[in-house]
């Protein structure tokens, strides 16, 4: 007998296979699983004097950071090479020039020894200045080399105190090198200036900014970002959707990135031949503070605006990414020369920015497009999700019709008998 556990495992394996087929074009995975291209992550921690403030669930910001690091170190995937860099951890004095050089690698980027890394973290005490710009430059050097993904996760509770070396300009400089390094930032109870600076750093490299007020949030978010570095890499192609389908870019199967303004829509065009199936999904990220209750809508429409199919996703502020998807099988044609159908993909979001938050650039958008040969049961798939259940529905309808006739005949016969008696 098939147990529920085996059935659940089989369903999960099937879903994983289908997801991989949509997200990654054929032949793309082989290079991505190369063991020589290990992902690299460096955690950059602010250890300045302000980290001693006790406003994280009754404890200090430093204590919350240490707890988060210990939990993340326990859960770091084996394939990830991880390092830790500090800023403001060693200089106790008041000399600004010296304080703005205070950044050091606490644990080198490489194969993780969890015990050694935890021991190093345990020694940290809130101390000095906040040289974010110099720390980012050094962290980029720490991650140099290799073909795997590279990610900096910066945790800070204040803005850089070592101007004029603007950390936002430093991030732009790193992005301009084209080395594929992403900087994600987390702000611990920051003010507006800190939030703007950390958001700018993340935006410059395509990373994310997250405001954190609780210990559990910090642990969860840092863990997510470390895990993300271990995900298979598909290099997305930058595109630019338009406000109208008629002028939208024509896309082939692949992964695309764009930015969409708050509460706006973007159009993209995809050609689907008879006998093919379009599979599309979209994710929109909240890379800054947004109001709760938001959604994303993905519609497949004709060039004349008639809706074919749609997918919807909603959120309530608990996640920083919202996704949805759709499938559209194009029926076979008896005409071998039948032209392809142009399908317009419309992405609409209902995000709204929180008070005082910048609305430009737009929110990061990731669109996956896959056009494949439709399965042999494509006509069933197209039948509004009923699939092979059509024959059962037909049988039930026929059975009901026959039963109705028999019941009517039987009722009339019984009535005739009663009148006779």
GROMACS .gro file of N, CA and C in nm, residues 56 151 153-157 183-191 194-203 207-214 216-225 228 285-290 317-321:
model
  168
   56UNK      N    1   1.678   4.574   2.109
   56UNK     CA    2   1.641   4.457   2.029
   56UNK      C    3   1.580   4.353   2.121
  151UNK      N    4   2.852   3.738  -0.267
  151UNK     CA    5   2.751   3.818  -0.199
  151UNK      C    6   2.808   3.875  -0.069
  153UNK      N    7   2.684   4.057   0.279
  153UNK     CA    8   2.568   4.086   0.363
  153UNK      C    9   2.614   4.184   0.471
  154UNK      N   10   2.569   4.308   0.460
  154UNK     CA   11   2.611   4.414   0.551
  154UNK      C   12   2.504   4.437   0.658
  155UNK      N   13   2.545   4.429   0.785
  155UNK     CA   14   2.454   4.454   0.897
  155UNK      C   15   2.505   4.576   0.972
  156UNK      N   16   2.423   4.681   0.980
  156UNK     CA   17   2.466   4.804   1.044
  156UNK      C   18   2.349   4.871   1.114
  157UNK      N   19   2.381   4.954   1.215
  157UNK     CA   20   2.276   5.026   1.286
  157UNK      C   21   2.289   5.177   1.269
  183UNK      N   22   2.537   4.316  -0.303
  183UNK     CA   23   2.542   4.361  -0.164
  183UNK      C   24   2.400   4.371  -0.110
  184UNK      N   25   2.372   4.293  -0.008
  184UNK     CA   26   2.245   4.303   0.064
  184UNK      C   27   2.270   4.375   0.196
  185UNK      N   28   2.178   4.460   0.237
  185UNK     CA   29   2.197   4.537   0.359
  185UNK      C   30   2.082   4.516   0.455
  186UNK      N   31   2.115   4.516   0.584
  186UNK     CA   32   2.015   4.505   0.691
  186UNK      C   33   2.039   4.619   0.789
  187UNK      N   34   1.933   4.694   0.818
  187UNK     CA   35   1.942   4.804   0.911
  187UNK      C   36   1.879   4.770   1.044
  188UNK      N   37   1.953   4.784   1.152
  188UNK     CA   38   1.900   4.754   1.285
  188UNK      C   39   1.842   4.881   1.346
  189UNK      N   40   1.712   4.892   1.344
  189UNK     CA   41   1.640   5.007   1.397
  189UNK      C   42   1.703   5.138   1.348
  190UNK      N   43   1.715   5.155   1.218
  190UNK     CA   44   1.783   5.274   1.165
  190UNK      C   45   1.692   5.396   1.157
  191UNK      N   46   1.755   5.513   1.149
  191UNK     CA   47   1.678   5.634   1.122
  191UNK      C   48   1.666   5.651   0.971
  194UNK      N   49   2.001   5.661   0.771
  194UNK     CA   50   2.063   5.529   0.761
  194UNK      C   51   1.989   5.442   0.661
  195UNK      N   52   1.858   5.445   0.668
  195UNK     CA   53   1.777   5.366   0.576
  195UNK      C   54   1.804   5.405   0.431
  196UNK      N   55   1.811   5.535   0.404
  196UNK     CA   56   1.837   5.581   0.268
  196UNK      C   57   1.974   5.535   0.221
  197UNK      N   58   2.073   5.543   0.309
  197UNK     CA   59   2.208   5.505   0.269
  197UNK      C   60   2.217   5.354   0.242
  198UNK      N   61   2.162   5.273   0.331
  198UNK     CA   62   2.168   5.128   0.313
  198UNK      C   63   2.086   5.084   0.192
  199UNK      N   64   1.974   5.150   0.167
  199UNK     CA   65   1.895   5.120   0.048
  199UNK      C   66   1.973   5.152  -0.079
  200UNK      N   67   2.042   5.264  -0.078
  200UNK     CA   68   2.120   5.305  -0.194
  200UNK      C   69   2.232   5.206  -0.222
  201UNK      N   70   2.298   5.157  -0.119
  201UNK     CA   71   2.405   5.058  -0.135
  201UNK      C   72   2.350   4.931  -0.200
  202UNK      N   73   2.237   4.884  -0.150
  202UNK     CA   74   2.177   4.762  -0.205
  202UNK      C   75   2.131   4.783  -0.349
  203UNK      N   76   2.065   4.895  -0.375
  203UNK     CA   77   2.014   4.923  -0.510
  203UNK      C   78   2.126   4.924  -0.613
  207UNK      N   79   2.099   4.434  -0.497
  207UNK     CA   80   2.070   4.361  -0.374
  207UNK      C   81   1.942   4.408  -0.310
  208UNK      N   82   1.921   4.368  -0.186
  208UNK     CA   83   1.799   4.403  -0.113
  208UNK      C   84   1.834   4.474   0.017
  209UNK      N   85   1.743   4.560   0.061
  209UNK     CA   86   1.756   4.624   0.192
  209UNK      C   87   1.641   4.576   0.280
  210UNK      N   88   1.673   4.543   0.405
  210UNK     CA   89   1.571   4.499   0.500
  210UNK      C   90   1.589   4.573   0.632
  211UNK      N   91   1.481   4.629   0.682
  211UNK     CA   92   1.482   4.692   0.814
  211UNK      C   93   1.445   4.586   0.917
  212UNK      N   94   1.527   4.572   1.022
  212UNK     CA   95   1.509   4.465   1.120
  212UNK      C   96   1.493   4.526   1.259
  213UNK      N   97   1.394   4.480   1.333
  213UNK     CA   98   1.369   4.531   1.467
  213UNK      C   99   1.368   4.422   1.574
  214UNK      N  100   1.374   4.294   1.532
  214UNK     CA  101   1.366   4.184   1.627
  214UNK      C  102   1.475   4.081   1.598
  216UNK      N  103   1.469   3.751   1.597
  216UNK     CA  104   1.431   3.642   1.508
  216UNK      C  105   1.433   3.687   1.362
  217UNK      N  106   1.390   3.811   1.338
  217UNK     CA  107   1.393   3.864   1.202
  217UNK      C  108   1.535   3.871   1.148
  218UNK      N  109   1.628   3.911   1.234
  218UNK     CA  110   1.767   3.922   1.190
  218UNK      C  111   1.823   3.785   1.154
  219UNK      N  112   1.801   3.686   1.240
  219UNK     CA  113   1.851   3.551   1.214
  219UNK      C  114   1.791   3.495   1.085
  220UNK      N  115   1.661   3.510   1.070
  220UNK     CA  116   1.593   3.455   0.952
  220UNK      C  117   1.643   3.520   0.824
  221UNK      N  118   1.658   3.653   0.826
  221UNK     CA  119   1.695   3.723   0.704
  221UNK      C  120   1.838   3.695   0.663
  222UNK      N  121   1.931   3.695   0.758
  222UNK     CA  122   2.070   3.663   0.724
  222UNK      C  123   2.080   3.520   0.672
  223UNK      N  124   2.007   3.429   0.735
  223UNK     CA  125   2.006   3.290   0.687
  223UNK      C  126   1.954   3.277   0.545
  224UNK      N  127   1.848   3.351   0.514
  224UNK     CA  128   1.792   3.348   0.378
  224UNK      C  129   1.895   3.396   0.276
  225UNK      N  130   1.966   3.501   0.309
  225UNK     CA  131   2.062   3.557   0.214
  225UNK      C  132   2.181   3.465   0.192
  228UNK      N  133   2.060   3.185  -0.022
  228UNK     CA  134   2.038   3.230  -0.159
  228UNK      C  135   2.166   3.220  -0.242
  285UNK      N  136   1.010   4.220  -0.606
  285UNK     CA  137   1.070   4.232  -0.473
  285UNK      C  138   1.048   4.369  -0.411
  286UNK      N  139   1.026   4.369  -0.280
  286UNK     CA  140   1.017   4.495  -0.206
  286UNK      C  141   1.155   4.523  -0.149
  287UNK      N  142   1.236   4.597  -0.223
  287UNK     CA  143   1.373   4.623  -0.180
  287UNK      C  144   1.384   4.747  -0.092
  288UNK      N  145   1.270   4.795  -0.045
  288UNK     CA  146   1.266   4.907   0.049
  288UNK      C  147   1.136   4.894   0.130
  289UNK      N  148   1.116   4.982   0.224
  289UNK     CA  149   0.998   4.971   0.311
  289UNK      C  150   0.871   5.004   0.233
  290UNK      N  151   0.774   4.914   0.237
  290UNK     CA  152   0.647   4.933   0.166
  290UNK      C  153   0.532   4.916   0.264
  317UNK      N  154   0.293   4.193   0.397
  317UNK     CA  155   0.408   4.254   0.462
  317UNK      C  156   0.501   4.156   0.530
  318UNK      N  157   0.471   4.028   0.527
  318UNK     CA  158   0.555   3.930   0.595
  318UNK      C  159   0.669   3.879   0.508
  319UNK      N  160   0.665   3.904   0.378
  319UNK     CA  161   0.772   3.861   0.288
  319UNK      C  162   0.817   3.979   0.204
  320UNK      N  163   0.940   3.971   0.152
  320UNK     CA  164   0.991   4.081   0.071
  320UNK      C  165   0.986   4.050  -0.078
  321UNK      N  166   0.930   3.934  -0.115
  321UNK     CA  167   0.914   3.898  -0.256
  321UNK      C  168   0.778   3.834  -0.273
   0.00000   0.00000   0.00000
